[in-house]
CSV table of C-alpha atoms and ligand atoms in Angstrom, one decimal:
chain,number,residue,atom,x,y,z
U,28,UNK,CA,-8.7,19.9,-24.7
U,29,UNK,CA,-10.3,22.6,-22.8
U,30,UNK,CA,-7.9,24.3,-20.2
U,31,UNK,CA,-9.2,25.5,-17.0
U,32,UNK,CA,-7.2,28.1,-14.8
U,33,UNK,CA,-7.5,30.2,-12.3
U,34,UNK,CA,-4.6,33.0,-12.5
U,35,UNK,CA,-1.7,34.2,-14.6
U,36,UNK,CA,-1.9,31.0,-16.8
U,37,UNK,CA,1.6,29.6,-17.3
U,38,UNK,CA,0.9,26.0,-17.5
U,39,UNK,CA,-1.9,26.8,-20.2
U,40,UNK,CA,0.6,28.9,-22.2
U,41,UNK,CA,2.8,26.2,-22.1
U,42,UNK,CA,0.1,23.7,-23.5
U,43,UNK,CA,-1.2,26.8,-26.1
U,44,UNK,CA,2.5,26.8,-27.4
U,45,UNK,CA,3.7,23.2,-27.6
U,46,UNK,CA,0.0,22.5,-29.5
U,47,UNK,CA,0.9,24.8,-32.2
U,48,UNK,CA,3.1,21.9,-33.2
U,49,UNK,CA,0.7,19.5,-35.3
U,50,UNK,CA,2.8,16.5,-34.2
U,51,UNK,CA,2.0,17.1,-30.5
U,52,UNK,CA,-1.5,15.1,-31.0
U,53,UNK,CA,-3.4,17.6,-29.1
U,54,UNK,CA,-5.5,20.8,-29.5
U,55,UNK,CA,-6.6,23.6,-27.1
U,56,UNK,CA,-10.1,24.8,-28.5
U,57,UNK,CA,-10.6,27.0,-25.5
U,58,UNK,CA,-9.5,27.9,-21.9
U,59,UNK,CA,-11.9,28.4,-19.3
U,60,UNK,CA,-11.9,30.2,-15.7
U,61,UNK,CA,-13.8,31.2,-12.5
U,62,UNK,CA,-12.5,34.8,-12.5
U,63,UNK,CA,-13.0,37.6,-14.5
U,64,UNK,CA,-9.9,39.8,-15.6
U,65,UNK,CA,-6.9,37.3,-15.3
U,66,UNK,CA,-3.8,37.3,-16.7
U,67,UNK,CA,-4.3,33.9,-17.8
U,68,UNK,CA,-7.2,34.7,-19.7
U,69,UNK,CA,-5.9,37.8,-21.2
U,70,UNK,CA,-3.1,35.5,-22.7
U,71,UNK,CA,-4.9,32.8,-24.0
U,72,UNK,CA,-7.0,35.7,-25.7
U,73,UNK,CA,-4.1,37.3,-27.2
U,74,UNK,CA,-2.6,33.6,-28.5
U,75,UNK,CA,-5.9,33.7,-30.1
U,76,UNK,CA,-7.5,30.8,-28.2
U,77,UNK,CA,-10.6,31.0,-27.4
U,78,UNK,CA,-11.8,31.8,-23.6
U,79,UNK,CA,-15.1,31.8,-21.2
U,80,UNK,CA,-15.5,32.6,-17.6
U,81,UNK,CA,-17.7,31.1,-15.1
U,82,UNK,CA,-17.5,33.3,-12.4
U,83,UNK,CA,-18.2,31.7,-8.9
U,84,UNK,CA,-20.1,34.3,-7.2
U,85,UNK,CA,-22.4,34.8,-10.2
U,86,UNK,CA,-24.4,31.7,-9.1
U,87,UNK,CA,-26.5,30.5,-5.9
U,88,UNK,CA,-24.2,27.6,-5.0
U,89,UNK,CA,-21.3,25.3,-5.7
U,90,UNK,CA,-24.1,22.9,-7.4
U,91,UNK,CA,-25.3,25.5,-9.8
U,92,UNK,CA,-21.9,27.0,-11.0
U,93,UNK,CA,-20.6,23.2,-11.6
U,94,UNK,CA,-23.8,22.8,-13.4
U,95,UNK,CA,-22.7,26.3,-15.6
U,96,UNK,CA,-19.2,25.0,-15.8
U,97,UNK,CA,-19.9,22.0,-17.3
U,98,UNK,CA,-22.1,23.6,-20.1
U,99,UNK,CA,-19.5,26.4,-20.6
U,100,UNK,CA,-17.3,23.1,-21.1
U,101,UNK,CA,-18.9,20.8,-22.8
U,102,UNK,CA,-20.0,23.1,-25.8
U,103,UNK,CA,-16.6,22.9,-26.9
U,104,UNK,CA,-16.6,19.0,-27.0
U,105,UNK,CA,-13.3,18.4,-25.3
U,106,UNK,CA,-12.1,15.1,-25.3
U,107,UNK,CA,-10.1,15.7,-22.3
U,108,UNK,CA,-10.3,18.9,-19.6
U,109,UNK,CA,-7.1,20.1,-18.2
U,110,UNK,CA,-7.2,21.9,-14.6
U,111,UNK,CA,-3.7,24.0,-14.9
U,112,UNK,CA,-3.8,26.1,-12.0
U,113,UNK,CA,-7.3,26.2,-11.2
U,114,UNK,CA,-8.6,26.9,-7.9
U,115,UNK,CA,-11.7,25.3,-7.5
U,116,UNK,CA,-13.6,22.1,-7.1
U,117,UNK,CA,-14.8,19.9,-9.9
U,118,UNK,CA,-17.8,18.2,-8.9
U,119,UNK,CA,-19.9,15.4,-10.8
U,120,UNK,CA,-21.6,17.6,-13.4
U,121,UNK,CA,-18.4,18.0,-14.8
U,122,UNK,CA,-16.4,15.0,-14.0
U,123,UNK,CA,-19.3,12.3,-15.1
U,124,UNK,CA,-19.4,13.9,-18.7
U,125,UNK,CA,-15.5,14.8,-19.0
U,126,UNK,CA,-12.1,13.2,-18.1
U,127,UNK,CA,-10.1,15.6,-16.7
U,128,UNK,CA,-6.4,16.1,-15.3
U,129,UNK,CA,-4.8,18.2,-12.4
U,130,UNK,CA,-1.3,19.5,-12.0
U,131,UNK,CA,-0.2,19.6,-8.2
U,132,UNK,CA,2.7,21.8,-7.2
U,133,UNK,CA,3.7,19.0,-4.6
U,134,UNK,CA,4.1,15.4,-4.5
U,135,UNK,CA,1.1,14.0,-3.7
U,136,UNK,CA,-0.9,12.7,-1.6
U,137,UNK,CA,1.6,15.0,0.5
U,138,UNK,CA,0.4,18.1,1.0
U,139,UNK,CA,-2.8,18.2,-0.9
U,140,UNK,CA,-5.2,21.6,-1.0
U,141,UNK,CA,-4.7,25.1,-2.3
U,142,UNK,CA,-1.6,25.9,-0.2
U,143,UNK,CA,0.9,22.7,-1.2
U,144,UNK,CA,4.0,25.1,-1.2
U,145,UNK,CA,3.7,26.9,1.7
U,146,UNK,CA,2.8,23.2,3.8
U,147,UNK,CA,5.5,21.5,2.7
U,148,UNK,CA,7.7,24.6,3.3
U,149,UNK,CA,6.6,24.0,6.8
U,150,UNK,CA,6.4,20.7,7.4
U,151,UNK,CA,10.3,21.3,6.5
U,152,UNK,CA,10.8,18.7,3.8
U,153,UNK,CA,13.7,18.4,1.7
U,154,UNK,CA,11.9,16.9,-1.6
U,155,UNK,CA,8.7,18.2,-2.7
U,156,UNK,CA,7.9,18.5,-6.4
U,157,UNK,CA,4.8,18.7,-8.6
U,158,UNK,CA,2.1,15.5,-9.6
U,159,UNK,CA,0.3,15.1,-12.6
U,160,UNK,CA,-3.2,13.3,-11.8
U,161,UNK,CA,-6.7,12.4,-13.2
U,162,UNK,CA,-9.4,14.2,-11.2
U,163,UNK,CA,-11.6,12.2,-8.9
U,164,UNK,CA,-14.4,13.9,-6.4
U,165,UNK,CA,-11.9,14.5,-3.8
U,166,UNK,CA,-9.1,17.0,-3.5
U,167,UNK,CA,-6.3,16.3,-5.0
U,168,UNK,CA,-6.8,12.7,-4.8
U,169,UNK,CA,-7.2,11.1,-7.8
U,170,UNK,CA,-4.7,8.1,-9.8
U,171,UNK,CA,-1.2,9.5,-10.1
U,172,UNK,CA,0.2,10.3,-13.7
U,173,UNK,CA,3.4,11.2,-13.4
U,174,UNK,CA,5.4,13.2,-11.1
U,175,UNK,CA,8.9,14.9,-10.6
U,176,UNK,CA,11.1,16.0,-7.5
U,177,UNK,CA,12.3,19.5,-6.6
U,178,UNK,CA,14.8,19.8,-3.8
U,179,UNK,CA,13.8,23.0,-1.1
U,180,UNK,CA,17.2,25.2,-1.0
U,181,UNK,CA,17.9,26.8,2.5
U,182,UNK,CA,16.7,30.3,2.1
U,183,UNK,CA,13.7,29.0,0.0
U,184,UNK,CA,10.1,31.2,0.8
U,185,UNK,CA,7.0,30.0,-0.8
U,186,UNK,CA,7.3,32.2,-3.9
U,187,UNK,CA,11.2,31.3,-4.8
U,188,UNK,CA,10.2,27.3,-4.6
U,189,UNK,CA,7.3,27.8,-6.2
U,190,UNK,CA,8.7,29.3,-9.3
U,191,UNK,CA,11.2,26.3,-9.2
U,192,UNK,CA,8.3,24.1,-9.3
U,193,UNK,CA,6.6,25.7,-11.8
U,194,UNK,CA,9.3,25.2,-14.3
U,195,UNK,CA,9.3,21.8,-13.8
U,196,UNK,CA,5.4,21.4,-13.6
U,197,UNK,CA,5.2,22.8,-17.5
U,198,UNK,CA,7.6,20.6,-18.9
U,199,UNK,CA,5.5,17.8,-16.9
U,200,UNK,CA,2.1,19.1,-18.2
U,201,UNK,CA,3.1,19.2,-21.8
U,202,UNK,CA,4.7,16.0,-21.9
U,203,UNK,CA,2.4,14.1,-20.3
U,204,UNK,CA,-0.9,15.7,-21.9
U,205,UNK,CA,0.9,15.0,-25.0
U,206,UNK,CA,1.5,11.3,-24.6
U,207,UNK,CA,-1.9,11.0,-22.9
U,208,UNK,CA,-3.3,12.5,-26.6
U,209,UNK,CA,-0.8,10.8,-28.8
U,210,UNK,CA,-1.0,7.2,-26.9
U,211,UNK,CA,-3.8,6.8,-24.8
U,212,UNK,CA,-3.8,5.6,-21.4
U,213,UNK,CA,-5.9,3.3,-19.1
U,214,UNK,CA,-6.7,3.9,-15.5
U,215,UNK,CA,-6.5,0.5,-13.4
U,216,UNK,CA,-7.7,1.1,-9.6
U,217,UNK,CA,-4.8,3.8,-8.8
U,218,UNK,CA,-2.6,2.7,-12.1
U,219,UNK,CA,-2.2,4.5,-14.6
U,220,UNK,CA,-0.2,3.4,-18.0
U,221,UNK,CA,0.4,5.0,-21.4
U,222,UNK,CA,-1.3,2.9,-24.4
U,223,UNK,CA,-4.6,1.4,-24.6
U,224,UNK,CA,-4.5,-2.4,-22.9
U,225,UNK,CA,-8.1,-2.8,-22.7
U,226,UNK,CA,-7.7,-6.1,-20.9
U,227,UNK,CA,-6.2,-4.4,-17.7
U,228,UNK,CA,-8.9,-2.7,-16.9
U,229,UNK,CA,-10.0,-4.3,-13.4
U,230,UNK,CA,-12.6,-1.9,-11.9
U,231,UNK,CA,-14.7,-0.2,-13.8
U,232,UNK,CA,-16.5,2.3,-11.5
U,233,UNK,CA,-13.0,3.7,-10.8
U,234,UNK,CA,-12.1,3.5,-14.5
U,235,UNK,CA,-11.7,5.8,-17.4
U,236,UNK,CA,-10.0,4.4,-21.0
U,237,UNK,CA,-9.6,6.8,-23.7
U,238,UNK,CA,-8.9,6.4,-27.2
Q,316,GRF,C1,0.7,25.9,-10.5
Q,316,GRF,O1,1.8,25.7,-9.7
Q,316,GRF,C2,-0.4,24.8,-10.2
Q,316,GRF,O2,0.2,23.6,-9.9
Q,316,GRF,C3,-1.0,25.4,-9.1
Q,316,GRF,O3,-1.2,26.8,-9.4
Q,316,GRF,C4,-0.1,27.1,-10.2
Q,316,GRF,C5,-0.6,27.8,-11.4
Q,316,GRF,O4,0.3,28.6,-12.1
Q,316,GRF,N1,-2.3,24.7,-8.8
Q,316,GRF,P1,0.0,29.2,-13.6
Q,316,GRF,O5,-1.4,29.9,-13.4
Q,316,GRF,O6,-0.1,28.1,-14.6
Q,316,GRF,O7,1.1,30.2,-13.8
């Protein structure tokens, strides 16, 4: 897989580490960003991984650096592209040549975007939690993979319940990238299941099947 991030990189250290185990089924052979000088690419440099950046403001337009992302990408011949924690758009030059995943610090579709903590902090929910999904062209809106709960404590501010969630998302991310390697999944309109039941697969322009 290639890992895609945007900051300090936590979720992708998570995935670097639980991959060193053979038996996990699944390999990082690089991790990839849209900023320069990130923690997160500083650490997947010192685990030894190998690392690009595709820096946003370097190109014209949204068009072109998708178009650069998906080279940067695809010259590592992924067979799957993991968005842990990164802050941009995918558009169809990457998503028509790759399968990709997003982790979601919320339960989705609740509170979708680049500021799901803070939302739900204000929309006052009790339950809010992180989602696992495949990426389509929208935001945040693809089929659902999996997804856990996290209660909000009183006294809660945006950093406190995100850290929360954060533990949780990384358990989430490496268990579920690991059965997606290890098993195999197929995508049926919004359903996703582990294991590869060719049969179920009713739609196929909404419909990736993997291995
Ligand atoms: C995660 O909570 C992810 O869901 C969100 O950004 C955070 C990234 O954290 N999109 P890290 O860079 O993996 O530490």
């Amino acid at each position: 897989m290639v890992v895609l991030i945007s900051g300090t990189g936590s979720n992708m250290s998570a995935l670097v580490e639980a991959a060193r185990d053979p038996a996990y089924g699944a390999e990082v052979v690089a991790v990839g960003s849209d900023r320069r000088g990130t923690r997160g690419i500083e650490r997947a440099e010192a685990a030894g991984v190998s690392a690009f950046v595709v820096p946003f403001r370097d190109y014209a337009d949204r068009f072109e650096w998708n178009r650069a992302m998906a080279e940067a990408i695809s010259a590592h011949e992924p067979d799957l592209v993991v968005s842990a924690g990164f802050m941009r758009i995918l558009g169809p030059a990457v998503l028509q040549r790759h399968t990709a995943v997003n982790i979601h610090p919320a339960l989705l579709p609740s509170f979708p975007g680049a500021h799901a903590v803070r939302d739900a902090l204000a929309h006052g929910v009790r339950i809010t939690g992180t989602t696992i999904h495949f990426l389509d062209e929208g935001v945040d809106s693809g089929p659902i993979i999996d997804q856990v709960a996290v209660p909000v404590e009183d006294g809660d501010d945006e950093s406190s319940l995100h850290e929360r969630i954060k533990t949780v998302e990384r358990r989430m991310l490496v268990d579920t990238v690991g059965r997606l390697a290890r098993e195999g999944w197929t995508v049926d309109g919004r359903h996703v299941r582990f294991g590869r039941t060719e049969h179920s697969v009713t739609d196929a322009s909404d419909t990736k099947e993997n291995r």
